[in-house]
Coordinates of C-alpha atoms in Angstrom, one line a residue:
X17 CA 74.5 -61.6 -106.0
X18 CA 77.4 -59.3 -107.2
X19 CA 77.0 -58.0 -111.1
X20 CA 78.9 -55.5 -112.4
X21 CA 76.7 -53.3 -115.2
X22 CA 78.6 -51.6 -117.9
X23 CA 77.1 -49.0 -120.5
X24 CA 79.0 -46.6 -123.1
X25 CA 76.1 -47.0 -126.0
X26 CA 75.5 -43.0 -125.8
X27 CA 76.9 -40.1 -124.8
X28 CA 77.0 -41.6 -121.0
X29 CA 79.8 -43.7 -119.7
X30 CA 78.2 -45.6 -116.8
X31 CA 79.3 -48.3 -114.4
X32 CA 77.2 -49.6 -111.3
X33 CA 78.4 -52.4 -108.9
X34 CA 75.2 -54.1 -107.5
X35 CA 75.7 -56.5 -103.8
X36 CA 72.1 -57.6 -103.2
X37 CA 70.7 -54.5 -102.8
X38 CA 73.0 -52.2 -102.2
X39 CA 74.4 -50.0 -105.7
X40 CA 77.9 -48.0 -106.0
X41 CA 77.6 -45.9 -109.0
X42 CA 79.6 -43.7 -111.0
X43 CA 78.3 -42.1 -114.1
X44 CA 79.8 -39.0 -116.8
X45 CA 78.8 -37.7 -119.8
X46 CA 81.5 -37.1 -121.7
X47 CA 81.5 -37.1 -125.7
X48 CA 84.2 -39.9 -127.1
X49 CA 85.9 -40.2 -123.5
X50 CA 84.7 -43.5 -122.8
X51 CA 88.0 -45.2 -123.8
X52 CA 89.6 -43.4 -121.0
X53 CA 86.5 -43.3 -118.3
X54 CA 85.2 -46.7 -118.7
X55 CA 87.9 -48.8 -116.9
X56 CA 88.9 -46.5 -114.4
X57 CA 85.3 -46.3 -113.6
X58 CA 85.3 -50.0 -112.8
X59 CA 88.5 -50.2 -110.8
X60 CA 86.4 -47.3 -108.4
X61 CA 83.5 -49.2 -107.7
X62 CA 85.3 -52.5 -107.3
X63 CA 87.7 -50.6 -105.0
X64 CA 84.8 -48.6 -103.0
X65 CA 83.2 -51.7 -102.2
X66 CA 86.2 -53.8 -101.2
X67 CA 86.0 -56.9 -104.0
X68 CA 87.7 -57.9 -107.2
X69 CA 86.4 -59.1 -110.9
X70 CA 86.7 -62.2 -109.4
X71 CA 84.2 -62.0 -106.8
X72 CA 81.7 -60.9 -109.1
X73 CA 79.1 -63.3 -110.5
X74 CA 78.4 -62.1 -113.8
X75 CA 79.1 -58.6 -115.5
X76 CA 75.5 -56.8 -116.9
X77 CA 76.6 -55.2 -120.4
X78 CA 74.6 -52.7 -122.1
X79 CA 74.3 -53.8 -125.7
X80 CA 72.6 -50.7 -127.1
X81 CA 71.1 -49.9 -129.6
X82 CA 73.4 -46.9 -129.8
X83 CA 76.8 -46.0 -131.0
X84 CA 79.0 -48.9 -132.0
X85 CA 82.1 -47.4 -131.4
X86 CA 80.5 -46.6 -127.9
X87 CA 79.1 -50.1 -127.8
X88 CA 82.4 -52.1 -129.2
X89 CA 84.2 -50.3 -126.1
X90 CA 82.0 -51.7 -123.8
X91 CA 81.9 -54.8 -125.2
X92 CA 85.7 -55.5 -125.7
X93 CA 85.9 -54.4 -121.9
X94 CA 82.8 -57.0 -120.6
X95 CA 84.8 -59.7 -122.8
X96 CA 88.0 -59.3 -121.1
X97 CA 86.6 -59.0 -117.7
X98 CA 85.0 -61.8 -118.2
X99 CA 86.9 -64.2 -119.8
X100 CA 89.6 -63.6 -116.9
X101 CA 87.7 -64.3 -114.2
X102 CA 85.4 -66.8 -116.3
X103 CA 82.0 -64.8 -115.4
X104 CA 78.9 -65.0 -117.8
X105 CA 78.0 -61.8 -119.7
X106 CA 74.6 -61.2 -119.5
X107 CA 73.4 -58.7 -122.4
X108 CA 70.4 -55.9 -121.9
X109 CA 68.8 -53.3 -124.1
X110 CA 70.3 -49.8 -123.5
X111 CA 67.0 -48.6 -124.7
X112 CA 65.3 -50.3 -122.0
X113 CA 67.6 -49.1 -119.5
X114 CA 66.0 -46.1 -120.1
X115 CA 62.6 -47.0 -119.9
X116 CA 63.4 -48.6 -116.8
X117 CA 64.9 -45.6 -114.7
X118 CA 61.5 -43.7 -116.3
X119 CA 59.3 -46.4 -114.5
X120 CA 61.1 -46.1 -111.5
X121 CA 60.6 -42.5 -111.1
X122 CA 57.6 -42.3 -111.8
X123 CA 54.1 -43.9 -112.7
X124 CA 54.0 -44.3 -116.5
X125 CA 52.4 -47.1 -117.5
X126 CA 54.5 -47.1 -120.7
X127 CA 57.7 -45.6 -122.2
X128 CA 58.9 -44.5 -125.7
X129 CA 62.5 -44.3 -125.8
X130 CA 64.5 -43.2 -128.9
X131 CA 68.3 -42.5 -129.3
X132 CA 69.9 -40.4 -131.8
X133 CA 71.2 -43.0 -134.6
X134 CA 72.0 -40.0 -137.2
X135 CA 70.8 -39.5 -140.5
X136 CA 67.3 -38.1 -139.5
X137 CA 66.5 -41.3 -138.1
X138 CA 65.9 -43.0 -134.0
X139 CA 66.6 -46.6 -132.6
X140 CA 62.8 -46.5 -131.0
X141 CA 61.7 -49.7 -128.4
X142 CA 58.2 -49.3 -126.9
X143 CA 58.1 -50.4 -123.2
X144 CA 54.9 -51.1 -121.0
X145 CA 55.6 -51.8 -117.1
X146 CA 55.7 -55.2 -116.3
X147 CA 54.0 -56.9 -113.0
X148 CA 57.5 -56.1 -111.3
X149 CA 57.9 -52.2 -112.2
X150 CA 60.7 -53.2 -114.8
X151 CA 59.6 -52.7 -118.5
X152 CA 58.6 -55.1 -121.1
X153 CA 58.6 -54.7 -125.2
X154 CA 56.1 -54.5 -126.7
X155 CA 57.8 -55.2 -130.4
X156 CA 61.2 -55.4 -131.2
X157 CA 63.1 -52.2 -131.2
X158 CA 63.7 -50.7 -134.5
X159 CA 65.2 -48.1 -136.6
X160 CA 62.5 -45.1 -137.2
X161 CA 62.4 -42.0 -139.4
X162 CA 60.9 -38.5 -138.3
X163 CA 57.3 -40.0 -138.8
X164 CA 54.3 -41.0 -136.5
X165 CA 54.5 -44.4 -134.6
X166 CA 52.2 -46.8 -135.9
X167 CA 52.1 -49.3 -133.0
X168 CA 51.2 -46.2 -130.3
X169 CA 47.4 -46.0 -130.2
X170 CA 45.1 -44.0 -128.0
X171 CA 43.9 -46.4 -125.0
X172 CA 47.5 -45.6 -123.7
X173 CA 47.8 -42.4 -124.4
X174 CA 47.5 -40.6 -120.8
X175 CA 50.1 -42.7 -118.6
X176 CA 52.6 -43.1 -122.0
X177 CA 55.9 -41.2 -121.6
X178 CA 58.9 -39.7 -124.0
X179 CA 62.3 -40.5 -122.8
X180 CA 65.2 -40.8 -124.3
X181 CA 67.9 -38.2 -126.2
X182 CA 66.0 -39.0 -129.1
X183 CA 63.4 -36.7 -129.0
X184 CA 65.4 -33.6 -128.5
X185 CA 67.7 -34.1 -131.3
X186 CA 64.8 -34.6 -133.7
X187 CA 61.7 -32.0 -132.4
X188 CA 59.8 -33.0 -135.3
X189 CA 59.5 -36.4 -134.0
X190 CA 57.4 -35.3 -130.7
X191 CA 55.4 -33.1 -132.6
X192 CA 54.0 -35.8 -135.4
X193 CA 53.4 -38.2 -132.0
X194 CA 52.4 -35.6 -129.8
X195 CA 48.4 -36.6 -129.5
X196 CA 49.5 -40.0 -128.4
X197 CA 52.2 -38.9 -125.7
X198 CA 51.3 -37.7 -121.9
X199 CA 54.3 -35.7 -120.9
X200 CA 58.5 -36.0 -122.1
X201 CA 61.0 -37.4 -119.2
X202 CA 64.1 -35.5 -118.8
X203 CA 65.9 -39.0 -118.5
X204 CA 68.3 -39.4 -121.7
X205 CA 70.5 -41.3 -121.6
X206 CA 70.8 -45.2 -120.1
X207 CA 72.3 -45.0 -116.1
X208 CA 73.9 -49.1 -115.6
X209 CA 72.0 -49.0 -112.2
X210 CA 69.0 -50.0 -114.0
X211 CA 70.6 -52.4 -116.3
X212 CA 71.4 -54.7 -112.9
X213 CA 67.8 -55.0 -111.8
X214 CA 66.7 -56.1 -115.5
X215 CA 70.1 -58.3 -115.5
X216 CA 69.1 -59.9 -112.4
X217 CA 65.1 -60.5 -113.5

Protein backbone atom coordinates (compact mmCIF):
# COMPACT_ATOMS: atom_id res chain seq x y z
CA UNK A 1 0.00 0.00 0.00
CA UNK A 2 1.47 3.47 -1.04
CA UNK A 3 -0.78 6.69 0.29
CA UNK A 4 0.37 9.87 0.22
CA UNK A 5 -1.14 12.07 3.45
CA UNK A 6 -1.50 15.81 2.94
CA UNK A 7 -2.40 18.40 5.79
CA UNK A 8 -2.25 22.34 5.72
CA UNK A 9 -5.63 22.80 8.06
CA UNK A 10 -3.33 24.72 10.79
CA UNK A 11 -0.46 26.41 11.29
CA UNK A 12 1.54 23.03 10.07
CA UNK A 13 2.21 22.17 6.50
CA UNK A 14 2.69 18.31 6.62
CA UNK A 15 3.24 15.70 4.03
CA UNK A 16 4.02 11.82 4.81
CA UNK A 17 4.55 9.13 2.11
CA UNK A 18 3.49 5.78 3.75
CA UNK A 19 4.96 2.11 1.74
CA UNK A 20 3.55 -0.53 4.02
CA UNK A 21 5.17 0.30 6.87
CA UNK A 22 7.73 2.34 6.21
CA UNK A 23 6.97 6.55 6.52
CA UNK A 24 9.12 9.56 4.80
CA UNK A 25 8.02 12.60 6.43
CA UNK A 26 8.58 16.18 6.15
CA UNK A 27 6.74 18.61 8.26
CA UNK A 28 7.07 22.95 8.99
CA UNK A 29 5.30 25.24 10.66
CA UNK A 30 5.16 28.15 8.93
CA UNK A 31 2.23 30.81 9.19
CA UNK A 32 0.49 31.30 5.53
CA UNK A 33 3.53 29.52 3.67
CA UNK A 34 1.73 26.56 2.83
CA UNK A 35 1.12 27.77 -0.83
CA UNK A 36 4.76 27.55 -1.30
CA UNK A 37 5.69 24.42 1.13
CA UNK A 38 3.04 22.17 0.29
CA UNK A 39 4.06 20.91 -3.16
CA UNK A 40 7.58 21.08 -2.90
CA UNK A 41 7.07 18.98 0.14
CA UNK A 42 5.47 16.24 -1.96
CA UNK A 43 7.92 16.26 -4.83
CA UNK A 44 10.68 15.38 -1.64
CA UNK A 45 9.05 12.46 -0.37
CA UNK A 46 8.06 11.10 -3.75
CA UNK A 47 11.67 11.77 -4.81
CA UNK A 48 13.30 10.29 -1.41
CA UNK A 49 11.52 7.18 -1.84
CA UNK A 50 12.09 6.64 -5.65
CA UNK A 51 8.14 6.61 -7.05
CA UNK A 52 5.76 8.93 -8.80
CA UNK A 53 1.88 10.18 -8.09
CA UNK A 54 1.27 7.47 -10.24
CA UNK A 55 2.47 4.76 -8.17
CA UNK A 56 0.53 5.78 -5.39
CA UNK A 57 -2.80 4.13 -4.49
CA UNK A 58 -4.71 6.73 -3.00
CA UNK A 59 -3.68 10.27 -1.48
CA UNK A 60 -4.87 10.71 2.55
CA UNK A 61 -6.16 14.46 2.75
CA UNK A 62 -6.65 16.18 5.92
CA UNK A 63 -10.01 17.80 5.73
CA UNK A 64 -9.76 19.77 8.98
CA UNK A 65 -11.64 21.31 10.85
CA UNK A 66 -9.30 24.18 10.68
CA UNK A 67 -8.43 27.07 8.44
CA UNK A 68 -10.15 27.01 5.00
CA UNK A 69 -7.74 28.90 3.25
CA UNK A 70 -5.33 26.32 4.86
CA UNK A 71 -7.75 23.55 3.98
CA UNK A 72 -8.79 24.79 0.28
CA UNK A 73 -4.87 24.62 -0.45
CA UNK A 74 -4.76 21.24 0.52
CA UNK A 75 -7.63 20.35 -1.07
CA UNK A 76 -7.09 21.89 -4.59
CA UNK A 77 -3.58 20.14 -4.41
CA UNK A 78 -5.24 16.37 -3.39
CA UNK A 79 -7.77 17.09 -6.42
CA UNK A 80 -5.16 17.60 -8.89
CA UNK A 81 -2.95 14.92 -7.81
CA UNK A 82 -5.54 12.83 -8.05
CA UNK A 83 -7.48 13.41 -10.82
CA UNK A 84 -4.04 13.06 -12.95
CA UNK A 85 -3.14 9.97 -11.93
CA UNK A 86 -6.89 8.82 -11.27
CA UNK A 87 -6.20 7.92 -7.41
CA UNK A 88 -9.19 7.98 -4.77
CA UNK A 89 -9.08 10.73 -2.14
CA UNK A 90 -9.67 9.43 1.03
CA UNK A 91 -10.76 12.32 3.60
CA UNK A 92 -9.79 12.25 7.52
CA UNK A 93 -10.44 14.50 10.49
CA UNK A 94 -7.40 16.81 11.18
CA UNK A 95 -8.73 16.94 14.61
CA UNK A 96 -8.37 13.29 14.94
CA UNK A 97 -5.01 13.38 13.55
CA UNK A 98 -4.19 14.82 16.61
CA UNK A 99 -5.75 12.64 18.90
CA UNK A 100 -4.11 9.96 17.13
CA UNK A 101 -0.30 10.93 17.43
CA UNK A 102 -1.57 11.55 21.41
CA UNK A 103 -2.52 7.84 21.62
CA UNK A 104 0.43 6.82 20.12
CA UNK A 105 2.70 8.38 22.45
CA UNK A 106 1.24 7.64 25.13
CA UNK A 107 -1.53 5.74 27.17
CA UNK A 108 -4.61 8.04 27.29
CA UNK A 109 -7.57 6.31 27.11
CA UNK A 110 -9.17 9.50 25.55
CA UNK A 111 -8.25 12.79 23.82
CA UNK A 112 -9.83 16.34 23.65
CA UNK A 113 -8.57 18.10 20.87
CA UNK A 114 -9.54 21.80 20.01
CA UNK A 115 -8.11 24.20 17.31
CA UNK A 116 -8.12 27.75 17.35
CA UNK A 117 -11.29 28.77 14.97
CA UNK A 118 -11.16 32.61 16.18
CA UNK A 119 -13.67 34.62 17.62
CA UNK A 120 -13.32 33.14 21.23
CA UNK A 121 -14.45 29.96 19.99
CA UNK A 122 -12.66 25.92 19.33
CA UNK A 123 -13.43 23.23 16.58
CA UNK A 124 -13.51 20.52 19.68
CA UNK A 125 -13.91 16.38 18.60
CA UNK A 126 -13.74 14.01 21.62
CA UNK A 127 -11.69 10.81 20.86
CA UNK A 128 -11.64 7.50 23.02
CA UNK A 129 -8.87 4.76 21.74
CA UNK A 130 -10.24 2.29 19.72
CA UNK A 131 -9.43 -1.68 20.01
CA UNK A 132 -6.48 -0.78 17.44
CA UNK A 133 -4.76 2.20 19.34
CA UNK A 134 -6.29 4.66 16.66
CA UNK A 135 -9.06 7.01 18.03
CA UNK A 136 -12.76 6.82 17.71
CA UNK A 137 -15.55 9.88 18.13
CA UNK A 138 -17.36 9.91 20.43
CA UNK A 139 -19.93 12.73 18.94
CA UNK A 140 -19.46 14.72 16.06
CA UNK A 141 -16.96 17.40 16.21
CA UNK A 142 -18.28 20.85 16.82
CA UNK A 143 -17.78 24.43 17.18
CA UNK A 144 -17.38 25.32 21.12
CA UNK A 145 -17.20 28.58 23.10
CA UNK A 146 -14.89 29.23 26.19
CA UNK A 147 -17.37 27.05 28.41
CA UNK A 148 -17.30 23.61 30.17
CA UNK A 149 -17.78 20.44 27.94
CA UNK A 150 -20.98 18.89 28.64
CA UNK A 151 -20.30 15.39 27.08
CA UNK A 152 -16.84 14.90 29.39
CA UNK A 153 -18.00 13.31 32.65
CA UNK A 154 -15.96 12.00 35.47
CA UNK A 155 -15.53 8.03 34.96
CA UNK A 156 -12.82 9.22 32.34
CA UNK A 157 -11.42 11.70 34.00
CA UNK A 158 -7.89 10.19 34.99
CA UNK A 159 -6.58 8.60 31.53
CA UNK A 160 -8.41 11.82 29.46
CA UNK A 161 -5.89 14.15 27.75
CA UNK A 162 -5.74 17.97 26.23
CA UNK A 163 -4.17 18.27 22.92
CA UNK A 164 -4.45 20.40 20.51
CA UNK A 165 -3.48 24.36 19.85
CA UNK A 166 -6.66 25.06 21.14
CA UNK A 167 -6.14 25.16 24.56
CA UNK A 168 -3.29 27.53 24.69
CA UNK A 169 -4.85 30.15 22.65
CA UNK A 170 -7.88 30.18 24.92
CA UNK A 171 -6.50 29.42 28.85
CA UNK A 172 -9.86 29.97 30.02
CA UNK A 173 -10.95 26.93 28.24
CA UNK A 174 -8.66 24.42 30.41
CA UNK A 175 -9.43 26.10 33.38
CA UNK A 176 -13.54 25.75 33.23
CA UNK A 177 -12.68 21.75 32.19
CA UNK A 178 -9.86 21.33 34.33
CA UNK A 179 -11.58 18.76 37.05
CA UNK A 180 -12.44 16.52 34.16
CA UNK A 181 -8.85 16.62 32.43
CA UNK A 182 -5.66 14.37 33.50
CA UNK A 183 -2.75 16.15 32.15
CA UNK A 184 -2.32 18.65 28.51
CA UNK A 185 -0.17 17.02 25.56
CA UNK A 186 2.28 19.30 24.03
CA UNK A 187 1.03 17.85 20.54
CA UNK A 188 -0.70 20.82 18.49
CA UNK A 189 -0.98 20.66 15.62
CA UNK A 190 -2.06 17.49 13.08
CA UNK A 191 1.45 15.58 11.74
CA UNK A 192 0.00 13.59 8.10
CA UNK A 193 1.97 10.45 9.53
CA UNK A 194 -0.98 9.75 11.57
CA UNK A 195 -3.54 10.61 9.02
CA UNK A 196 -2.15 7.34 6.83
CA UNK A 197 -2.72 4.74 9.58
CA UNK A 198 -6.42 6.19 10.13
CA UNK A 199 -6.54 6.38 6.10
CA UNK A 200 -5.52 2.92 5.79
CA UNK A 201 -8.15 1.51 8.82
Amino acid sequence: MKSLAIDTSSLACSVALGIDDVVIERYEEQSREHTRLLVPMIRDVLQEAGIEVGDLDAIVLGNGPGSFIGMRIAASVAQGLAQAADLRIVPVSSLAAVAAEVFAESDAGEVVVTQDAHMNEVYLGVFRRGDDGLPEAIFPERLHTQTPIDELDESSAGQRVAAGFGWQRYPGLIAVNEDLIANTSTVLYPRARHLLAIGDK
